[in-house]
Short mmCIF file of C-alpha atoms in Angstrom, two decimals:
data_model
loop_
_atom_site.label_atom_id
_atom_site.label_comp_id
_atom_site.label_asym_id
_atom_site.label_seq_id
_atom_site.Cartn_x
_atom_site.Cartn_y
_atom_site.Cartn_z
CA PRO A 1 158.16 91.24 293.16
CA VAL A 2 156.68 92.41 290.14
CA ALA A 3 153.23 90.47 288.72
CA ALA A 4 153.58 89.16 285.85
CA VAL A 5 153.36 91.48 282.54
CA ASN A 6 152.83 90.87 278.94
CA PRO A 7 155.01 93.46 277.73
CA ASP A 8 153.04 93.77 274.13
CA SER A 9 149.72 95.12 276.17
CA THR A 10 149.88 98.47 275.40
CA PRO A 11 149.64 100.93 278.79
CA THR A 12 146.53 103.11 279.18
CA ALA A 13 148.00 106.69 278.39
CA THR A 14 147.34 108.41 281.64
CA GLU A 15 149.47 110.17 284.27
CA PRO A 16 151.06 108.45 287.66
CA LYS A 17 149.07 107.85 290.38
CA VAL A 18 151.69 107.31 292.73
CA ASP A 19 155.12 108.95 293.38
CA LEU A 20 157.49 106.65 291.39
CA GLU A 21 160.93 107.82 292.73
CA PHE A 22 161.10 104.54 294.52
CA LEU A 23 162.17 102.46 290.44
CA PHE A 24 165.25 105.23 290.68
CA ASN A 25 166.42 105.88 294.16
CA GLY A 26 167.10 101.77 294.96
CA GLU A 27 163.56 101.55 296.89
CA ASN A 28 161.16 98.52 296.90
CA PRO A 29 157.65 98.84 296.33
CA THR A 30 155.25 99.71 299.21
CA SER A 31 151.81 99.91 297.92
CA LEU A 32 149.79 97.68 295.42
CA GLU A 33 149.23 101.11 293.64
CA GLN A 34 153.40 101.28 293.18
CA LEU A 35 153.27 98.39 292.11
CA ARG A 36 150.56 98.75 289.27
CA GLU A 37 152.25 101.75 288.41
CA MET A 38 155.87 100.27 288.02
CA GLN A 39 154.30 97.16 285.57
CA ASP A 40 152.23 99.78 283.66
CA ARG A 41 155.93 101.36 283.44
CA VAL A 42 157.31 98.41 282.44
CA ARG A 43 154.97 97.57 279.64
CA GLU A 44 155.73 101.75 278.38
CA VAL A 45 159.25 100.67 278.30
CA TYR A 46 159.28 97.60 276.61
CA GLN A 47 157.29 99.85 273.57
CA LYS A 48 159.67 101.91 273.31
CA ILE A 49 163.17 99.82 273.33
CA LYS A 50 161.55 97.11 271.28
CA PRO A 51 161.83 97.62 267.45
CA ALA A 52 165.31 99.00 268.09
CA THR A 53 166.62 95.50 269.59
CA VAL A 54 167.72 93.16 266.91
CA ASN A 55 169.23 89.54 266.51
CA ILE A 56 173.14 89.64 265.03
CA ARG A 57 173.82 86.31 263.49
CA MET A 58 177.25 85.61 262.78
CA GLN A 59 177.58 82.67 260.36
CA GLU A 60 176.40 80.07 263.35
CA ALA A 61 176.67 81.95 266.02
CA GLN A 62 173.93 84.13 267.72
CA GLY A 63 173.52 87.27 269.49
CA THR A 64 171.74 90.00 270.40
CA GLY A 65 172.19 94.30 270.00
CA VAL A 66 170.92 97.93 270.07
CA ILE A 67 170.47 100.63 267.61
CA VAL A 68 171.46 103.51 269.16
CA SER A 69 170.74 106.33 265.62
CA LYS A 70 168.72 107.02 263.23
CA ASP A 71 171.85 106.17 260.87
CA GLY A 72 172.46 102.59 261.86
CA TYR A 73 174.82 102.46 264.65
CA ILE A 74 174.42 98.97 266.41
CA LEU A 75 175.92 98.87 269.66
CA THR A 76 176.18 94.64 271.16
CA ALA A 77 179.28 93.02 273.17
CA ALA A 78 182.66 92.19 271.13
CA HIS A 79 182.25 88.44 272.21
CA VAL A 80 179.19 88.47 270.03
CA ILE A 81 181.17 90.42 266.88
CA GLY A 82 184.79 89.18 267.44
CA ASP A 83 186.98 91.12 264.83
CA PRO A 84 186.04 94.01 262.54
CA GLY A 85 185.29 94.12 259.19
CA GLN A 86 183.28 91.38 259.14
CA GLU A 87 179.85 91.23 258.40
CA ALA A 88 176.23 90.03 260.14
CA ILE A 89 172.81 89.39 259.29
CA ILE A 90 170.75 91.88 261.61
CA THR A 91 166.80 90.50 262.07
CA PHE A 92 164.47 92.88 263.10
CA PRO A 93 161.47 92.13 265.95
CA ASP A 94 159.18 92.19 262.98
CA GLY A 95 161.01 89.64 261.18
CA ARG A 96 162.95 92.30 258.63
CA THR A 97 166.52 91.43 257.67
CA VAL A 98 169.71 93.73 257.22
CA LYS A 99 173.44 93.36 256.49
CA ALA A 100 175.33 94.88 258.98
CA LYS A 101 179.57 96.00 259.29
CA THR A 102 181.08 94.95 262.46
CA LEU A 103 183.04 97.72 263.03
CA GLY A 104 185.36 98.40 266.36
CA ILE A 105 185.39 96.28 269.36
CA ASN A 106 187.45 96.35 272.37
CA ALA A 107 187.93 93.22 273.87
CA ARG A 108 189.24 94.20 277.52
CA PHE A 109 185.77 96.10 278.08
CA ASP A 110 183.20 93.50 275.62
CA SER A 111 182.16 96.75 274.08
CA GLY A 112 181.41 96.01 270.27
CA MET A 113 179.88 98.36 267.39
CA LEU A 114 178.47 97.77 264.36
CA ARG A 115 176.60 99.50 261.35
CA ILE A 116 174.11 98.91 259.05
CA ASN A 117 175.62 98.48 255.23
CA ASP A 118 171.59 100.82 253.76
CA LYS A 119 172.95 104.17 254.89
CA ASP A 120 170.20 105.83 253.61
CA GLU A 121 167.12 104.80 255.20
CA SER A 122 166.40 105.87 258.79
CA PHE A 123 166.33 103.16 262.01
CA PRO A 124 164.19 102.70 265.35
CA TYR A 125 166.96 104.15 267.65
CA LEU A 126 167.18 103.85 271.65
CA ASP A 127 168.61 107.33 273.36
CA LEU A 128 171.36 106.73 275.72
CA GLY A 129 171.25 107.23 279.17
CA VAL A 130 174.22 107.66 281.70
CA SER A 131 175.80 104.79 283.95
CA GLU A 132 177.64 107.30 286.56
CA ASP A 133 174.72 108.12 287.88
CA LEU A 134 173.50 104.79 288.94
CA VAL A 135 172.30 103.78 292.26
CA LYS A 136 172.26 100.78 293.77
CA GLY A 137 169.16 98.64 294.40
CA GLN A 138 168.18 100.96 291.01
CA TRP A 139 165.12 98.96 288.99
CA VAL A 140 166.44 98.40 285.45
CA ILE A 141 165.20 95.98 282.45
CA ALA A 142 166.95 94.06 280.18
CA ILE A 143 165.61 92.37 276.90
CA GLY A 144 167.32 89.95 274.54
CA HIS A 145 167.02 86.70 272.74
CA PRO A 146 168.28 83.95 275.16
CA GLY A 147 169.08 80.77 273.25
CA GLY A 148 168.84 83.05 269.91
CA LEU A 149 165.70 84.02 267.34
CA ASP A 150 162.77 82.73 267.98
CA LYS A 151 160.43 83.57 265.85
CA ASP A 152 157.35 82.26 267.44
CA ARG A 153 158.48 83.18 270.70
CA GLY A 154 160.43 86.78 269.89
CA LEU A 155 162.35 89.06 272.27
CA VAL A 156 162.11 88.67 275.92
CA LEU A 157 162.06 90.82 279.23
CA ARG A 158 163.55 90.35 282.38
CA VAL A 159 162.91 93.14 285.66
CA GLY A 160 165.55 93.42 287.86
CA ARG A 161 167.79 95.37 290.09
CA LEU A 162 171.58 96.79 290.08
CA LEU A 163 173.50 94.61 292.88
CA SER A 164 176.66 96.70 291.85
CA THR A 165 177.80 99.73 289.55
CA SER A 166 181.28 101.00 288.70
CA HIS A 167 182.70 102.56 285.63
CA GLU A 168 183.36 99.53 283.91
CA VAL A 169 181.02 97.19 285.32
CA LEU A 170 177.37 96.61 286.04
CA GLN A 171 176.07 93.85 287.44
CA THR A 172 172.43 93.27 287.94
CA ASP A 173 169.70 89.99 289.26
CA CYS A 174 168.60 90.19 285.72
CA VAL A 175 168.33 86.61 284.46
CA LEU A 176 170.43 85.83 281.05
CA VAL A 177 171.51 83.43 279.16
CA GLY A 178 173.17 82.64 275.94
CA GLY A 179 172.06 84.47 273.21
CA ASP A 180 170.93 87.43 275.34
CA SER A 181 174.70 88.60 275.32
CA GLY A 182 174.83 92.25 273.21
CA GLY A 183 171.29 93.27 274.31
CA PRO A 184 170.01 96.37 275.98
CA LEU A 185 170.25 97.43 279.87
CA VAL A 186 167.80 99.84 280.29
CA ASP A 187 166.57 102.48 283.22
CA MET A 188 162.62 102.23 284.30
CA ASN A 189 163.20 105.73 281.78
CA GLY A 190 163.62 103.54 278.38
CA ASP A 191 167.05 104.86 278.49
CA LEU A 192 170.40 103.26 277.80
CA ILE A 193 172.82 102.15 280.60
CA GLY A 194 174.19 99.14 279.56
CA ILE A 195 174.63 95.88 277.14
CA HIS A 196 174.57 92.44 278.39
CA SER A 197 177.75 90.80 278.82
CA ARG A 198 178.93 87.49 281.03
CA ILE A 199 176.29 85.58 282.71
CA GLY A 200 177.76 84.92 285.98
CA ILE A 201 177.70 81.70 288.39
CA GLU A 202 174.11 81.90 288.28
CA LEU A 203 172.03 82.79 286.01
CA TRP A 204 170.82 85.38 288.08
CA LEU A 205 174.03 87.14 288.65
CA ASN A 206 175.22 89.35 285.28
CA MET A 207 177.60 91.87 284.24
CA HIS A 208 176.64 94.48 281.81
CA VAL A 209 179.05 97.35 279.58
CA PRO A 210 178.19 101.04 281.10
CA ILE A 211 177.40 103.23 278.39
CA ASP A 212 179.71 105.16 279.68
CA VAL A 213 182.67 103.03 278.26
CA PHE A 214 180.93 103.54 274.40
CA LEU A 215 181.01 106.70 275.25
CA ASP A 216 184.61 107.16 276.19
CA GLN A 217 185.16 105.29 272.74
CA TRP A 218 182.95 106.01 270.69
CA ASP A 219 185.16 107.45 267.90
CA GLN A 220 187.75 104.87 268.09
CA LEU A 221 184.67 102.24 268.05
CA ALA A 222 183.23 104.45 264.80
CA ASP A 223 186.52 104.12 262.96
CA GLY A 224 186.55 99.71 263.24
CA GLU A 225 189.80 99.85 265.80
CA ASN A 226 189.93 96.69 267.42
CA ILE A 227 191.22 98.69 270.77
CA GLY A 228 194.31 97.07 272.76
CA ARG A 229 195.86 94.80 270.64
CA LYS A 230 198.20 95.66 267.55
CA GLN A 231 197.79 95.88 263.95
CA VAL A 232 199.92 93.69 262.30
CA ALA A 233 199.54 92.72 258.32
CA TYR A 234 198.18 89.83 257.24
CA LEU A 235 197.79 87.44 253.89
CA GLY A 236 195.87 84.79 255.32
CA PHE A 237 197.68 81.60 254.19
CA SER A 238 200.12 78.49 256.00
CA LEU A 239 202.83 76.82 254.79
CA GLU A 240 203.75 73.30 255.14
CA GLY A 241 206.43 73.26 257.58
CA ASN A 242 209.47 74.81 256.89
CA THR A 243 208.14 74.18 253.04
CA ASN A 244 207.57 77.26 250.64
CA GLU A 245 204.07 74.93 250.03
CA ILE A 246 200.66 76.67 250.59
CA SER A 247 198.79 74.11 253.65
CA MET A 248 196.10 76.80 254.41
CA ILE A 249 194.17 79.30 253.46
CA ASP A 250 191.67 81.42 255.32
CA SER A 251 188.37 82.11 254.02
CA ASP A 252 187.90 85.81 252.60
CA SER A 253 191.50 86.61 253.19
CA PRO A 254 193.36 88.67 251.03
CA ALA A 255 195.44 85.02 249.56
CA ASP A 256 191.99 84.06 248.97
CA LYS A 257 190.28 86.76 247.43
CA ALA A 258 193.42 86.78 245.07
CA GLY A 259 193.14 83.06 243.49
CA LEU A 260 195.74 81.66 246.20
CA LYS A 261 195.34 77.60 246.27
CA THR A 262 196.10 74.76 248.83
CA LYS A 263 199.48 73.16 247.22
CA ASP A 264 200.61 76.28 245.17
CA LYS A 265 204.52 76.07 245.67
CA ILE A 266 206.03 80.49 246.41
CA ILE A 267 208.97 80.30 244.25
CA ARG A 268 209.25 84.14 244.27
CA PHE A 269 207.81 86.79 247.15
CA ILE A 270 208.02 90.73 246.54
CA GLY A 271 211.12 89.63 243.81
CA SER A 272 213.01 87.47 246.56
CA GLU A 273 213.66 84.41 245.25
CA VAL A 274 212.15 81.42 248.22
CA THR A 275 212.34 78.17 248.93
CA THR A 276 211.58 77.70 252.83
CA LYS A 277 208.88 79.15 255.00
CA LYS A 278 211.48 81.22 256.57
CA GLU A 279 212.45 82.71 253.71
CA ILE A 280 209.22 83.93 253.06
CA ALA A 281 208.55 85.62 256.53
CA SER A 282 212.01 87.30 255.79
CA ALA A 283 210.63 89.00 253.01
CA PHE A 284 206.97 89.37 254.60
CA ASP A 285 208.84 92.08 257.15
CA LYS A 286 209.67 94.35 254.30
CA VAL A 287 205.94 94.78 253.18
CA ALA A 288 203.22 96.99 255.31
CA ILE A 289 199.52 97.00 255.63
CA GLY A 290 197.49 98.17 252.09
CA ASP A 291 200.75 97.30 249.88
CA GLU A 292 200.14 95.52 246.55
CA ILE A 293 202.68 92.84 246.08
CA GLU A 294 203.50 89.84 243.37
CA ILE A 295 203.63 86.59 244.86
CA THR A 296 204.81 83.88 241.34
CA ILE A 297 203.93 80.20 242.40
CA VAL A 298 203.82 76.61 240.87
CA ARG A 299 200.90 75.48 239.66
CA ASP A 300 200.05 71.99 238.37
CA GLU A 301 204.16 72.95 237.23
CA GLN A 302 202.82 76.02 235.83
CA GLU A 303 204.38 79.36 236.89
CA LYS A 304 201.90 81.89 237.36
CA ILE A 305 201.56 85.80 239.37
CA ILE A 306 199.95 86.03 241.41
CA LYS A 307 198.94 89.87 242.91
CA LEU A 308 197.35 91.03 246.16
CA THR A 309 196.80 93.70 248.56
CA VAL A 310 198.24 93.14 252.10
CA GLY A 311 195.70 92.98 254.53
CA LYS A 312 195.75 93.34 258.15
CA THR A 313 194.45 91.19 261.72
CA TYR A 314 195.34 91.93 265.04
CA LYS A 315 197.47 90.37 267.76
#
């Protein structure tokens, strides 16, 4: 129902000539004047949200996020960033890149948070709205990087309506595809009301995490919690069958950082002589996250003591 818009064009700075209440109460525009004012409002909102909308790259995977504070906190979908404590590459609309750390997630709601590493810089950010007061049929705007970052194309904007609302999920008819996940859903004032989460059976039937979900769990997300999952001690290596020989080491894990290698044979684990996977697992039950431990291995027929700090993972 909205005429084609070039969102990068600048709207004329004039007072609205018609009542724009229909944008918020679920009604349709009823005149050409309302459509024109709606078109100008879409351009205006786009200019507001564009600087704060970023591409998130996690190794080979990509998604979208939105900066919500001048000190670099970013909201996105949990499935975009995975577990807490990882590094992400953030790309701004102007092509500039910075690094960020993944903070907390809630896999049940698909909510996630990051923070840009450079804490001395001020970043463009979007104001938070309130999703509890949204109305079915209300006009909304979705923005993101469909298909991933495309420097020639840039961000893509879609206008749609709220099909249903609840505390746990918003549903709209804004067309979304892979790569849009984690991007902002805003009202016609440009306030953030949701984060793109799941694409429905049809491209125009999509789910978004309400902003109130993020507000309810803000402190936990900011503290790096993996909400709903239990933290457990983690070293990051696997053993061959029931032997004491290391068969695989997770990249960037405590074991990897400490210098353990595949084919190493563990003969002593925190003071206990070990020859099997079962004996190593029994000794590992006594350690806690953050403990400094010693592991004695045999490598190239020589004994070597490896010191490492026990990390954490989730289950």
